[in-house]
mmCIF file of C-alpha atoms in Angstrom:
data_model
loop_
_atom_site.group_PDB
_atom_site.id
_atom_site.type_symbol
_atom_site.label_atom_id
_atom_site.label_comp_id
_atom_site.label_asym_id
_atom_site.label_seq_id
_atom_site.Cartn_x
_atom_site.Cartn_y
_atom_site.Cartn_z
ATOM 1 C CA UNK A 1 26.953 63.098 -18.063
ATOM 2 C CA UNK A 2 29.413 61.248 -15.718
ATOM 3 C CA UNK A 3 32.890 61.103 -17.014
ATOM 4 C CA UNK A 4 33.861 58.221 -14.879
ATOM 5 C CA UNK A 5 31.021 56.090 -16.226
ATOM 6 C CA UNK A 6 32.069 56.948 -19.918
ATOM 7 C CA UNK A 7 35.642 56.012 -19.203
ATOM 8 C CA UNK A 8 34.459 52.711 -17.499
ATOM 9 C CA UNK A 9 32.319 51.933 -20.353
ATOM 10 C CA UNK A 10 34.807 52.663 -22.923
ATOM 11 C CA UNK A 11 37.435 50.375 -21.368
ATOM 12 C CA UNK A 12 34.881 47.442 -21.080
ATOM 13 C CA UNK A 13 33.836 47.782 -24.556
ATOM 14 C CA UNK A 14 37.314 48.236 -25.908
ATOM 15 C CA UNK A 15 38.414 45.142 -23.970
ATOM 16 C CA UNK A 16 35.690 43.157 -25.547
ATOM 17 C CA UNK A 17 36.326 44.515 -29.164
ATOM 18 C CA UNK A 18 39.998 43.917 -28.905
ATOM 19 C CA UNK A 19 39.476 40.226 -27.722
ATOM 20 C CA UNK A 20 36.957 39.748 -30.380
ATOM 21 C CA UNK A 21 39.363 41.027 -33.052
ATOM 22 C CA UNK A 22 41.995 38.469 -31.867
ATOM 23 C CA UNK A 23 39.376 35.717 -31.572
ATOM 24 C CA UNK A 24 37.822 35.840 -34.947
ATOM 25 C CA UNK A 25 39.219 33.740 -37.730
ATOM 26 C CA UNK A 26 40.140 30.074 -38.182
ATOM 27 C CA UNK A 27 40.925 28.505 -34.721
ATOM 28 C CA UNK A 28 44.090 26.900 -36.074
ATOM 29 C CA UNK A 29 45.626 29.432 -38.339
ATOM 30 C CA UNK A 30 48.321 31.506 -36.650
ATOM 31 C CA UNK A 31 48.552 33.864 -39.646
ATOM 32 C CA UNK A 32 45.222 35.396 -38.563
ATOM 33 C CA UNK A 33 45.741 35.737 -34.960
ATOM 34 C CA UNK A 34 48.222 38.606 -34.296
ATOM 35 C CA UNK A 35 50.337 38.480 -31.132
ATOM 36 C CA UNK A 36 50.240 42.330 -30.597
ATOM 37 C CA UNK A 37 46.359 42.327 -30.793
ATOM 38 C CA UNK A 38 46.427 39.624 -27.993
ATOM 39 C CA UNK A 39 48.806 41.968 -25.998
ATOM 40 C CA UNK A 40 46.551 44.880 -26.402
ATOM 41 C CA UNK A 41 43.591 42.802 -25.320
ATOM 42 C CA UNK A 42 45.576 41.738 -22.123
ATOM 43 C CA UNK A 43 46.651 45.260 -21.281
ATOM 44 C CA UNK A 44 43.083 46.867 -21.955
ATOM 45 C CA UNK A 45 41.473 44.038 -19.859
ATOM 46 C CA UNK A 46 43.871 44.649 -17.026
ATOM 47 C CA UNK A 47 43.135 48.433 -17.132
ATOM 48 C CA UNK A 48 39.300 47.605 -17.130
ATOM 49 C CA UNK A 49 39.859 45.358 -14.209
ATOM 50 C CA UNK A 50 41.464 48.239 -12.264
ATOM 51 C CA UNK A 51 38.641 50.441 -13.051
ATOM 52 C CA UNK A 52 36.266 47.821 -11.449
ATOM 53 C CA UNK A 53 37.842 47.813 -8.140
ATOM 54 C CA UNK A 54 36.114 50.885 -6.994
ATOM 55 C CA UNK A 55 32.496 49.613 -7.125
ATOM 56 C CA UNK A 56 31.258 48.103 -3.752
ATOM 57 C CA UNK A 57 27.813 46.990 -5.021
ATOM 58 C CA UNK A 58 26.834 43.441 -5.864
ATOM 59 C CA UNK A 59 26.787 44.159 -9.437
ATOM 60 C CA UNK A 60 30.218 45.744 -9.173
ATOM 61 C CA UNK A 61 31.408 42.609 -7.605
ATOM 62 C CA UNK A 62 30.065 40.521 -10.561
ATOM 63 C CA UNK A 63 31.688 43.101 -13.008
ATOM 64 C CA UNK A 64 35.041 42.489 -11.218
ATOM 65 C CA UNK A 65 34.554 38.751 -11.373
ATOM 66 C CA UNK A 66 34.029 38.721 -15.051
ATOM 67 C CA UNK A 67 36.974 40.876 -15.634
ATOM 68 C CA UNK A 68 39.160 38.755 -13.351
ATOM 69 C CA UNK A 69 38.148 35.613 -15.417
ATOM 70 C CA UNK A 70 38.913 37.432 -18.616
ATOM 71 C CA UNK A 71 42.197 38.411 -17.310
ATOM 72 C CA UNK A 72 43.130 34.862 -16.303
ATOM 73 C CA UNK A 73 42.058 33.501 -19.790
ATOM 74 C CA UNK A 74 44.022 36.066 -21.607
ATOM 75 C CA UNK A 75 47.172 35.699 -19.475
ATOM 76 C CA UNK A 76 46.805 32.023 -19.915
ATOM 77 C CA UNK A 77 46.626 32.382 -23.654
ATOM 78 C CA UNK A 78 49.577 34.639 -23.687
ATOM 79 C CA UNK A 79 51.639 32.037 -21.695
ATOM 80 C CA UNK A 80 50.634 29.339 -23.976
ATOM 81 C CA UNK A 81 51.807 31.529 -26.887
ATOM 82 C CA UNK A 82 55.007 32.294 -25.131
ATOM 83 C CA UNK A 83 55.849 28.834 -24.260
ATOM 84 C CA UNK A 84 54.852 27.303 -27.638
ATOM 85 C CA UNK A 85 56.988 30.108 -29.455
ATOM 86 C CA UNK A 86 59.993 29.335 -27.201
ATOM 87 C CA UNK A 87 59.776 25.561 -27.992
ATOM 88 C CA UNK A 88 59.138 25.871 -31.716
ATOM 89 C CA UNK A 89 61.673 28.433 -32.957
ATOM 90 C CA UNK A 90 59.005 31.190 -32.765
ATOM 91 C CA UNK A 91 56.520 29.503 -35.097
ATOM 92 C CA UNK A 92 53.152 28.697 -33.632
ATOM 93 C CA UNK A 93 51.523 25.414 -34.759
ATOM 94 C CA UNK A 94 47.963 24.695 -35.226
ATOM 95 C CA UNK A 95 47.579 22.943 -31.795
ATOM 96 C CA UNK A 96 49.103 25.686 -29.960
ATOM 97 C CA UNK A 97 47.141 28.390 -31.944
ATOM 98 C CA UNK A 98 43.913 26.456 -31.286
ATOM 99 C CA UNK A 99 44.802 26.484 -27.426
ATOM 100 C CA UNK A 100 45.609 30.177 -27.525
ATOM 101 C CA UNK A 101 42.364 31.150 -29.488
ATOM 102 C CA UNK A 102 40.187 28.784 -27.212
ATOM 103 C CA UNK A 103 41.429 30.666 -24.173
ATOM 104 C CA UNK A 104 40.755 34.161 -25.731
ATOM 105 C CA UNK A 105 37.258 32.764 -26.550
ATOM 106 C CA UNK A 106 36.832 32.103 -22.890
ATOM 107 C CA UNK A 107 37.794 35.755 -22.087
ATOM 108 C CA UNK A 108 35.587 36.914 -24.875
ATOM 109 C CA UNK A 109 32.456 35.203 -23.155
ATOM 110 C CA UNK A 110 33.429 36.873 -19.828
ATOM 111 C CA UNK A 111 33.652 40.241 -21.667
ATOM 112 C CA UNK A 112 30.250 39.832 -23.275
ATOM 113 C CA UNK A 113 28.821 38.861 -19.785
ATOM 114 C CA UNK A 114 30.357 42.148 -18.397
ATOM 115 C CA UNK A 115 28.890 44.096 -21.214
ATOM 116 C CA UNK A 116 25.593 42.589 -20.762
ATOM 117 C CA UNK A 117 25.540 43.479 -17.091
ATOM 118 C CA UNK A 118 26.726 47.019 -17.826
ATOM 119 C CA UNK A 119 23.795 47.396 -20.467
ATOM 120 C CA UNK A 120 21.258 46.077 -17.783
ATOM 121 C CA UNK A 121 22.633 48.306 -15.254
ATOM 122 C CA UNK A 122 22.371 51.402 -17.619
ATOM 123 C CA UNK A 123 18.897 50.570 -18.827
ATOM 124 C CA UNK A 124 17.646 50.016 -15.171
ATOM 125 C CA UNK A 125 19.250 53.272 -13.843
ATOM 126 C CA UNK A 126 16.841 55.884 -12.795
ATOM 127 C CA UNK A 127 17.723 59.476 -12.710
ATOM 128 C CA UNK A 128 17.494 60.979 -9.163
#
């Protein structure tokens, strides 16, 4: 078993599950979308991105691209949350919450694409 592949797979799947945990729930209800869960999703996605930099294959480039998309979406969601909180005395309204959750949904889609690529790559791997 390759420990590097295990760590890589762990962070790819953890990024997707954290993102899903934040995303799930009514889109406009700020009570069910936790800022700390969004923060954890951002941090783990950034770690997964760093792990994807070493792969020089075409699939590796696509892995990196999906990770960069997820990072961009999650950082934008965090920025919207920060700006909305700063302008409304810390309380997120339904409109801002909808924007944050929608952006995290885009990141979730990118993470699901990355997991799909990882699964296809794993299934098509032939032992040498």
